[in-house]
Short mmCIF file of N, CA and C in Angstrom, two decimals:
data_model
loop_
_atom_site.label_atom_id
_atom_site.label_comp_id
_atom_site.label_asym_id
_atom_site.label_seq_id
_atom_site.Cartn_x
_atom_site.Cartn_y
_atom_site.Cartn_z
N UNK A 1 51.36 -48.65 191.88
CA UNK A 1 51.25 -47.93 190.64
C UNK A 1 52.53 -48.13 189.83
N UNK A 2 52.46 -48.52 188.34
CA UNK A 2 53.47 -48.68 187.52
C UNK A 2 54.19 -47.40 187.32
N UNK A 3 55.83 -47.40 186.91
CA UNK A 3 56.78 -45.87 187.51
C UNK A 3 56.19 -45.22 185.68
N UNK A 4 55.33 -45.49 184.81
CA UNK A 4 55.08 -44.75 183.47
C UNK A 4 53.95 -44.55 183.84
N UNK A 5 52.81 -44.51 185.25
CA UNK A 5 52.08 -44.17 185.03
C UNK A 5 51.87 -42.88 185.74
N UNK A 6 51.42 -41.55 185.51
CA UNK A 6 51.24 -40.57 186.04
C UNK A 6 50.48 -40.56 187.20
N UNK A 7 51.17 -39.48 188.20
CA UNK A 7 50.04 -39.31 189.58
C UNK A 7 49.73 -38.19 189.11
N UNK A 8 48.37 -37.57 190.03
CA UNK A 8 47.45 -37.13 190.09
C UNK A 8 47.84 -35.66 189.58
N UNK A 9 48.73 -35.61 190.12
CA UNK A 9 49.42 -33.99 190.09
C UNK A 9 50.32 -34.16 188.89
N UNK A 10 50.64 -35.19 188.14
CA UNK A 10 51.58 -34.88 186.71
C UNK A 10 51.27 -34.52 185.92
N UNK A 11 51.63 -33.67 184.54
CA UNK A 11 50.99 -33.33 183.32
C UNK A 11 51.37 -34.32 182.09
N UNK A 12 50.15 -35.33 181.70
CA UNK A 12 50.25 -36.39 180.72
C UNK A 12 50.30 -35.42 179.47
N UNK A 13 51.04 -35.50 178.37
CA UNK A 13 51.64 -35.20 177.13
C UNK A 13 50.84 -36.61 176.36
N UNK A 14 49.87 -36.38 176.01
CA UNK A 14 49.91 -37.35 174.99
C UNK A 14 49.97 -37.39 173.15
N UNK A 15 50.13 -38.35 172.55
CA UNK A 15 50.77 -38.42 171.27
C UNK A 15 49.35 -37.80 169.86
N UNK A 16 49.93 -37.15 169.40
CA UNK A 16 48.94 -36.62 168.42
C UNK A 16 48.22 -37.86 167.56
N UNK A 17 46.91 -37.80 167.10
CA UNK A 17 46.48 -39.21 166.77
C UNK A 17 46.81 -39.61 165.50
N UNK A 18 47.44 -38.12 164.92
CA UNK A 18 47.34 -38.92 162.95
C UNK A 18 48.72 -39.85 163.63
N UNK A 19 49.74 -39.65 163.86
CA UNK A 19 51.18 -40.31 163.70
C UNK A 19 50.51 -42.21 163.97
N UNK A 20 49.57 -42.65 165.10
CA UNK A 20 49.62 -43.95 165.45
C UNK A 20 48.71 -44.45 164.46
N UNK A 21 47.64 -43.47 164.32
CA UNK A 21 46.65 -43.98 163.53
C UNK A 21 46.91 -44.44 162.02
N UNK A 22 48.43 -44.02 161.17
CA UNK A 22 49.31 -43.76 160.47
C UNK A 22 49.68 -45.44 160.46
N UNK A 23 50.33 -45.62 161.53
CA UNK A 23 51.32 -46.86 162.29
C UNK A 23 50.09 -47.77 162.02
N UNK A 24 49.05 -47.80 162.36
CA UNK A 24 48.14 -48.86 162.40
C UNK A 24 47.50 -49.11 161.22
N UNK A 25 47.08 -48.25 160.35
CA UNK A 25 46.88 -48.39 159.34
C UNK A 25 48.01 -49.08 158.35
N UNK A 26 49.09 -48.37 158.43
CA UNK A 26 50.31 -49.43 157.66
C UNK A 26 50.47 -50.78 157.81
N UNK A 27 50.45 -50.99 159.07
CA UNK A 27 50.55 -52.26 159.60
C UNK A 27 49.31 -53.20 159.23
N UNK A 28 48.02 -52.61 159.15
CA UNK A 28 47.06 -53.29 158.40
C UNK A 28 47.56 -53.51 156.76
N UNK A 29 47.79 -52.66 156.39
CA UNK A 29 48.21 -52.76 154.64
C UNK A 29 49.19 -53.67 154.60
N UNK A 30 50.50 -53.81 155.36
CA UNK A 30 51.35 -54.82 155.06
C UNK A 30 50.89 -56.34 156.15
N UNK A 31 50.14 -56.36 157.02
CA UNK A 31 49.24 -57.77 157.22
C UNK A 31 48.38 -57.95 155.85
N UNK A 32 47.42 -57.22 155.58
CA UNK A 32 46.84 -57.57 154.42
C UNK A 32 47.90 -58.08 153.11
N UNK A 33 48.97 -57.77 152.62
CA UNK A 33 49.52 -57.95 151.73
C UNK A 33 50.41 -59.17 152.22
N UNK A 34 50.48 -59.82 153.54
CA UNK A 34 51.18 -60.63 154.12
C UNK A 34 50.82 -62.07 154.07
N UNK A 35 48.73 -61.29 153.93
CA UNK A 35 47.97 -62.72 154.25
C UNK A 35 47.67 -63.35 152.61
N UNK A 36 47.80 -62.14 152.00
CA UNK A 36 47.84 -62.41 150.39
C UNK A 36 48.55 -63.06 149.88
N UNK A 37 50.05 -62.70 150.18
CA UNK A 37 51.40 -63.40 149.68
C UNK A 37 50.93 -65.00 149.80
N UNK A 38 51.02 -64.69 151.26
CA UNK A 38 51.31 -66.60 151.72
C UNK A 38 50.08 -67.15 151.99
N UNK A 39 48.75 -67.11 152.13
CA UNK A 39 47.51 -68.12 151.97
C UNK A 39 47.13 -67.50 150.42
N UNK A 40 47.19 -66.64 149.56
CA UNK A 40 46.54 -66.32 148.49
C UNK A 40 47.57 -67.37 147.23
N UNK A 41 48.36 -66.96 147.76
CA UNK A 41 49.58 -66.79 146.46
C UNK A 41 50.39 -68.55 146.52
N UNK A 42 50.22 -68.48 147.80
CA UNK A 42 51.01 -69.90 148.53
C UNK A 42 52.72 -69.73 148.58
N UNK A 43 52.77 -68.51 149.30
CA UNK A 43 54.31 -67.89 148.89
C UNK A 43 54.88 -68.11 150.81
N UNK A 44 55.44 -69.23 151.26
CA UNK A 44 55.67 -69.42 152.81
C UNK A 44 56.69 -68.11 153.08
N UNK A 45 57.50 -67.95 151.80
CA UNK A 45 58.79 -66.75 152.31
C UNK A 45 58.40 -65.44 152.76
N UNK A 46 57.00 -65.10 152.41
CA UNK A 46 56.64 -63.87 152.62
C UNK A 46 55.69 -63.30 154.15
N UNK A 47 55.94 -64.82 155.17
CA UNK A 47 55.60 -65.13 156.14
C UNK A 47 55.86 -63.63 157.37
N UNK A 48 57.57 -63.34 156.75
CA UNK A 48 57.73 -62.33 157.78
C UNK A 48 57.35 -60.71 157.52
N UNK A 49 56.16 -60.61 155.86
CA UNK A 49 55.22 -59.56 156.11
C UNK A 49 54.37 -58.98 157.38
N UNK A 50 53.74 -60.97 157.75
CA UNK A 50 52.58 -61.16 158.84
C UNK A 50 53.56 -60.39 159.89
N UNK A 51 54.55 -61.10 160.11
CA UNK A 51 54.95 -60.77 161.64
C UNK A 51 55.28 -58.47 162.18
N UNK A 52 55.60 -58.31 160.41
CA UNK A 52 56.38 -57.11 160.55
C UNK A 52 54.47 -56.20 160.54
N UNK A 53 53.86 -56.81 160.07
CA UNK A 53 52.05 -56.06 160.31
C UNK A 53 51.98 -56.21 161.78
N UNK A 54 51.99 -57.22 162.08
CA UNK A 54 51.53 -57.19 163.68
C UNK A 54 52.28 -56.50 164.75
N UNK A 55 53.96 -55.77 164.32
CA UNK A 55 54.38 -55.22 164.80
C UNK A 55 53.87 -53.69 165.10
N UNK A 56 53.51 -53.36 164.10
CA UNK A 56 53.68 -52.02 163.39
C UNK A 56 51.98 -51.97 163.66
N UNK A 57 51.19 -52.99 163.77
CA UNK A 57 49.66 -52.50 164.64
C UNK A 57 49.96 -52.30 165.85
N UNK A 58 50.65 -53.49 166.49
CA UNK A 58 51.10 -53.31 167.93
C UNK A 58 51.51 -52.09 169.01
N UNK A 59 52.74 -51.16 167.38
CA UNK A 59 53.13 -50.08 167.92
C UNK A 59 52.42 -49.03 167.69
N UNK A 60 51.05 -48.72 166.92
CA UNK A 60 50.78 -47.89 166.71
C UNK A 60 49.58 -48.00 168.23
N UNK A 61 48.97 -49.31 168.56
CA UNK A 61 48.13 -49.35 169.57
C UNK A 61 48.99 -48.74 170.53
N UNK A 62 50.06 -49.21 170.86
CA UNK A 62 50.42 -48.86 172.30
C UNK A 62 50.85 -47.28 172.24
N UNK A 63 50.92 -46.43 171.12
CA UNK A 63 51.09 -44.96 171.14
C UNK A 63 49.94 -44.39 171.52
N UNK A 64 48.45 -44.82 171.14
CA UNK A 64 47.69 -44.44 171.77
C UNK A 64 47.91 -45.00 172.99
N UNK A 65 47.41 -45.80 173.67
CA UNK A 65 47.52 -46.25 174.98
C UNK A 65 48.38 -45.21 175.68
N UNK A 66 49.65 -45.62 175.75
CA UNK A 66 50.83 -44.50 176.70
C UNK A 66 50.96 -43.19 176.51
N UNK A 67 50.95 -41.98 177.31
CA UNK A 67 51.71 -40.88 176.77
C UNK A 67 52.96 -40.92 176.11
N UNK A 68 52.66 -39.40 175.52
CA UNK A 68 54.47 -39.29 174.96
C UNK A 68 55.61 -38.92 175.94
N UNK A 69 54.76 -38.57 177.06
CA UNK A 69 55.30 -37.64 178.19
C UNK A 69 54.74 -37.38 179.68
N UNK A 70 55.62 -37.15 180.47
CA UNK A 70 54.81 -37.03 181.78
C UNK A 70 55.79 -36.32 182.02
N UNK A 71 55.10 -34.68 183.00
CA UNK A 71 55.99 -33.77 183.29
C UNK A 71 55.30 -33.92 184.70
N UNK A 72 55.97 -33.92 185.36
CA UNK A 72 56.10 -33.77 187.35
C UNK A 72 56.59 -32.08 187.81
N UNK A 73 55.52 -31.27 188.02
CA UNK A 73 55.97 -29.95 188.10
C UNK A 73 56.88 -29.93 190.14
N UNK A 74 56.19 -30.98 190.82
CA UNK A 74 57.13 -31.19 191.74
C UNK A 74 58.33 -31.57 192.01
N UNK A 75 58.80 -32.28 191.25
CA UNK A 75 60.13 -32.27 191.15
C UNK A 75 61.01 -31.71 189.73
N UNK A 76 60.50 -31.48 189.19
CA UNK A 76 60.91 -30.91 187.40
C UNK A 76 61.48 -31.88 186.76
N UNK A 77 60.89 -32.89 187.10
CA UNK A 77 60.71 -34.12 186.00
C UNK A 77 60.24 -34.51 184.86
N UNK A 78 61.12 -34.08 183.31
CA UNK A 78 60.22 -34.34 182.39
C UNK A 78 60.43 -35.75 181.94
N UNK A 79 59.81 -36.89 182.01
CA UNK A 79 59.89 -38.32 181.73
C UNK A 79 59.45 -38.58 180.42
N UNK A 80 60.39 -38.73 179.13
CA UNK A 80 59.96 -39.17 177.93
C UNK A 80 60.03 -40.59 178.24
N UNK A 81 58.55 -41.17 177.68
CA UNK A 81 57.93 -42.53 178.45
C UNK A 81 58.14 -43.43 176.83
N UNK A 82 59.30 -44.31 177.09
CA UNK A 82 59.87 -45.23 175.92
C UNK A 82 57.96 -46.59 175.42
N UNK A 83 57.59 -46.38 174.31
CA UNK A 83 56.85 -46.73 174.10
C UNK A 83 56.42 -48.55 173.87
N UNK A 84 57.70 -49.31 174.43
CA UNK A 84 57.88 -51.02 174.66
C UNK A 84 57.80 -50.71 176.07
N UNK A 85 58.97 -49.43 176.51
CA UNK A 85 58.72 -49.65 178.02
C UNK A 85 60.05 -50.20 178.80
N UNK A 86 61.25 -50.06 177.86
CA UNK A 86 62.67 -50.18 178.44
C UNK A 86 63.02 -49.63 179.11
N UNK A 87 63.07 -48.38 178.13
CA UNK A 87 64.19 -47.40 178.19
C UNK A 87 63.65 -46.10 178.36
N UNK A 88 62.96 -45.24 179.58
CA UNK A 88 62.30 -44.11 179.34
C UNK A 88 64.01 -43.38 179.22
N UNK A 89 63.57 -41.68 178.91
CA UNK A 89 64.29 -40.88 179.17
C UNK A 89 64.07 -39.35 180.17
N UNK A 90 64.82 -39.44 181.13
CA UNK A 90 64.59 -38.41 181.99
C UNK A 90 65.31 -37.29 181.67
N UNK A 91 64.69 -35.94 181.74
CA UNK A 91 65.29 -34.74 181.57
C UNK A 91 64.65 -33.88 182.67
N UNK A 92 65.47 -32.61 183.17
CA UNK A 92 65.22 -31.98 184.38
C UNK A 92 66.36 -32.08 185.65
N UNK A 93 65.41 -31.75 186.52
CA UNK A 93 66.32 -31.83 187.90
C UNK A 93 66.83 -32.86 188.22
N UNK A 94 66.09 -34.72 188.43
CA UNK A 94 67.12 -35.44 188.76
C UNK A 94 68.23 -35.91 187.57
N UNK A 95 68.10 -34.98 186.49
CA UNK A 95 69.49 -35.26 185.68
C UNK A 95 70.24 -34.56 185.80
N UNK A 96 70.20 -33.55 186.68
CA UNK A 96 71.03 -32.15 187.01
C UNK A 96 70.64 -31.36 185.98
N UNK A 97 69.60 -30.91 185.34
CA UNK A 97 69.50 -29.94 184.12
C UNK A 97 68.32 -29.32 184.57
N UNK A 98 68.13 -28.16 184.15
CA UNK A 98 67.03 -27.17 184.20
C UNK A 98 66.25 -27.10 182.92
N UNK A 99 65.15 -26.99 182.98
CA UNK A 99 63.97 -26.97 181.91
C UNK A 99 63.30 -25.54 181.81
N UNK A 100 62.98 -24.75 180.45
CA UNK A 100 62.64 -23.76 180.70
C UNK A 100 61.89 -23.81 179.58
N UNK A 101 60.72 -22.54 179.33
CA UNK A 101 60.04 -22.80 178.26
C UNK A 101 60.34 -21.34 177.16
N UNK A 102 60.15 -21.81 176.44
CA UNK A 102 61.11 -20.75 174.75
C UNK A 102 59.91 -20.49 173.86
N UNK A 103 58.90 -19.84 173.80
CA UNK A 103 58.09 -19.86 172.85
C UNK A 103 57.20 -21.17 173.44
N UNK A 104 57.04 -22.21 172.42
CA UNK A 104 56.49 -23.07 172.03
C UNK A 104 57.25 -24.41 172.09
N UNK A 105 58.65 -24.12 172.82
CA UNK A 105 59.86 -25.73 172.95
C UNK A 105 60.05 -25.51 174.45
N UNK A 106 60.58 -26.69 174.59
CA UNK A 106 61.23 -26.76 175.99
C UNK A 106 62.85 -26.79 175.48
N UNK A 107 63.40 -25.82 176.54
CA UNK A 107 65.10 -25.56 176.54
C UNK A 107 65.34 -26.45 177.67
N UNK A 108 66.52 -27.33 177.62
CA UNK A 108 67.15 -28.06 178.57
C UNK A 108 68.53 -26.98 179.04
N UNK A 109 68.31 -26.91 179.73
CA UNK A 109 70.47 -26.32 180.37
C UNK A 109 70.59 -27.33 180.97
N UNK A 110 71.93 -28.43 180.32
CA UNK A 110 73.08 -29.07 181.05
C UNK A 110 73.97 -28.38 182.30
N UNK A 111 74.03 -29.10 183.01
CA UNK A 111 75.30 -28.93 184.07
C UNK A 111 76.28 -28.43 183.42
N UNK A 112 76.75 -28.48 182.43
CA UNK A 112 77.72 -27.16 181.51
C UNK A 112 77.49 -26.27 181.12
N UNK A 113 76.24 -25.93 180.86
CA UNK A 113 76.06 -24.60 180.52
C UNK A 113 75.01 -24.45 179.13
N UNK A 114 75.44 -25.77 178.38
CA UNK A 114 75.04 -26.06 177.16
C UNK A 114 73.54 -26.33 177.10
N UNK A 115 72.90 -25.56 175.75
CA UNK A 115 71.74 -25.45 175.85
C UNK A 115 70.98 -26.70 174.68
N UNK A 116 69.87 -27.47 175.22
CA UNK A 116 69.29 -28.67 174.09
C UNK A 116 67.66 -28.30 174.00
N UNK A 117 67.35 -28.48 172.56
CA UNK A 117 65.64 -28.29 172.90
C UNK A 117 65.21 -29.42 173.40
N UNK A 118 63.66 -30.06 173.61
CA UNK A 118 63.80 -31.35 173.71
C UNK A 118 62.47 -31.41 172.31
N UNK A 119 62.47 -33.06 172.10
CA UNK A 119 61.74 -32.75 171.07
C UNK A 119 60.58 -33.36 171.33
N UNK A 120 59.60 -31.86 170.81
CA UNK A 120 57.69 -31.97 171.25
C UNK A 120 56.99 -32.30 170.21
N UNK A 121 57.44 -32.45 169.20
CA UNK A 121 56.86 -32.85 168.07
C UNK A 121 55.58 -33.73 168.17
N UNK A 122 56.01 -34.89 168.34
CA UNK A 122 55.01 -35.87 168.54
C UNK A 122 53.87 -35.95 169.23
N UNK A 123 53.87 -35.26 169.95
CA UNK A 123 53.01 -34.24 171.12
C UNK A 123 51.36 -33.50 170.87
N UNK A 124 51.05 -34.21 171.43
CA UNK A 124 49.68 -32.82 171.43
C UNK A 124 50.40 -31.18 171.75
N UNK A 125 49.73 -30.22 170.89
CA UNK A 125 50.33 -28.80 171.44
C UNK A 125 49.43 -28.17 172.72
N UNK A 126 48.22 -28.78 172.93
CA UNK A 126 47.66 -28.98 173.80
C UNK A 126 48.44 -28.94 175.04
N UNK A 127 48.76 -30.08 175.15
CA UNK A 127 49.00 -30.91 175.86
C UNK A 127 50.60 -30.28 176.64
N UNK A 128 51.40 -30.24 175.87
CA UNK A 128 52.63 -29.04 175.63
C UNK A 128 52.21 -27.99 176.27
N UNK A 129 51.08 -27.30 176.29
CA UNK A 129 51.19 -25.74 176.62
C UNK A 129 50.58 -26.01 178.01
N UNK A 130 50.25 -26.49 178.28
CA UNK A 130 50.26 -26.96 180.10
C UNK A 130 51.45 -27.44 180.28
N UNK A 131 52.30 -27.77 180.27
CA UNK A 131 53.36 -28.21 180.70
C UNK A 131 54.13 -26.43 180.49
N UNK A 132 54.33 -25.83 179.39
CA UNK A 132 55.48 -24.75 179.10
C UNK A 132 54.53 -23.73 180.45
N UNK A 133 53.05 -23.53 180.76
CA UNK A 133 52.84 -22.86 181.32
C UNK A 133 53.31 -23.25 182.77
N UNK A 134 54.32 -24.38 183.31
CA UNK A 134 54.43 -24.42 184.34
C UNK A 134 56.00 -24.19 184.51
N UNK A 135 56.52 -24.10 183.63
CA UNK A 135 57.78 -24.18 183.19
C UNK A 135 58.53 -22.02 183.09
N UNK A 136 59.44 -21.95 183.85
CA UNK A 136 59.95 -20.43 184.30
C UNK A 136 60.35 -20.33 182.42
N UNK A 137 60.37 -19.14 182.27
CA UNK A 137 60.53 -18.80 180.72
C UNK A 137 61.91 -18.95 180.70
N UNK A 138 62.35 -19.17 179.46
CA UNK A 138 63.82 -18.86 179.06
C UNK A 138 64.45 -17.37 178.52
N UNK A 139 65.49 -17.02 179.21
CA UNK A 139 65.77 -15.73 178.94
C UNK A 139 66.98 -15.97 178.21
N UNK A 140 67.40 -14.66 177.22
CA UNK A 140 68.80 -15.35 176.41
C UNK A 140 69.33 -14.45 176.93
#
């Protein structure tokens, strides 16, 4: 099993649909205006429209495809899952930080003391409120 893909017991966070559907649609408008330039117009310079459309479909496909998130209530692993697939970001216990839930955000506490939200935005709220319901509340 690939390490972005969730087991059985993780809570998948996935990405709200206007934001990709957004991404894909743009990326159609500037391919379309790409294929115009340079086979309509006969303009070769405007070549790297095509490439910057096929990006920007690319990224909006793979936002659907992947979550935004995978929370592991067994180890208190919240894994923001990098959407190429480099660079995830881990928050929780194996970063030494505690996760707690605030309303409607997740609170990080650093090993100092210092408090970070993380950001759910992108997020189904769905999707979010299974995760905060597994998550000990935050007290101030």
């Amino acid at each position: 099993m690939q390490p972005d893909m969730p087991h059985d017991h993780q809570v998948k966070v996935r990405y709200k649909p206007v934001a990709p559907s957004v991404v894909v649609f743009g990326g159609l408008l500037v391919m379309g205006g790409g294929v115009t330039l340079v086979f309509g117009l006969g303009n070769p310079g405007a070549i790297g429209f095509l490439f910057a459309g096929a990006l920007f479909i690319t990224l909006g496909v793979l936002q659907f495809v992947k979550p935004y998130c995978v929370f592991d209530p067994a180890t208190g692993e919240l894994r923001m899952i990098d959407v190429f697939g480099f660079k995830h970001r881990v928050y929780g216990a194996p970063a030494g930080e505690r996760l707690y839930a605030h309303g409607r955000d997740i609170i990080r506490v650093l090993p100092d003391g210092a408090h970070l939200p993380v950001r759910t935005g992108p997020g189904r709220k769905a999707d979010f409120a299974r995760v905060l319901a597994l998550l000990p509340p935050y007290r101030i």
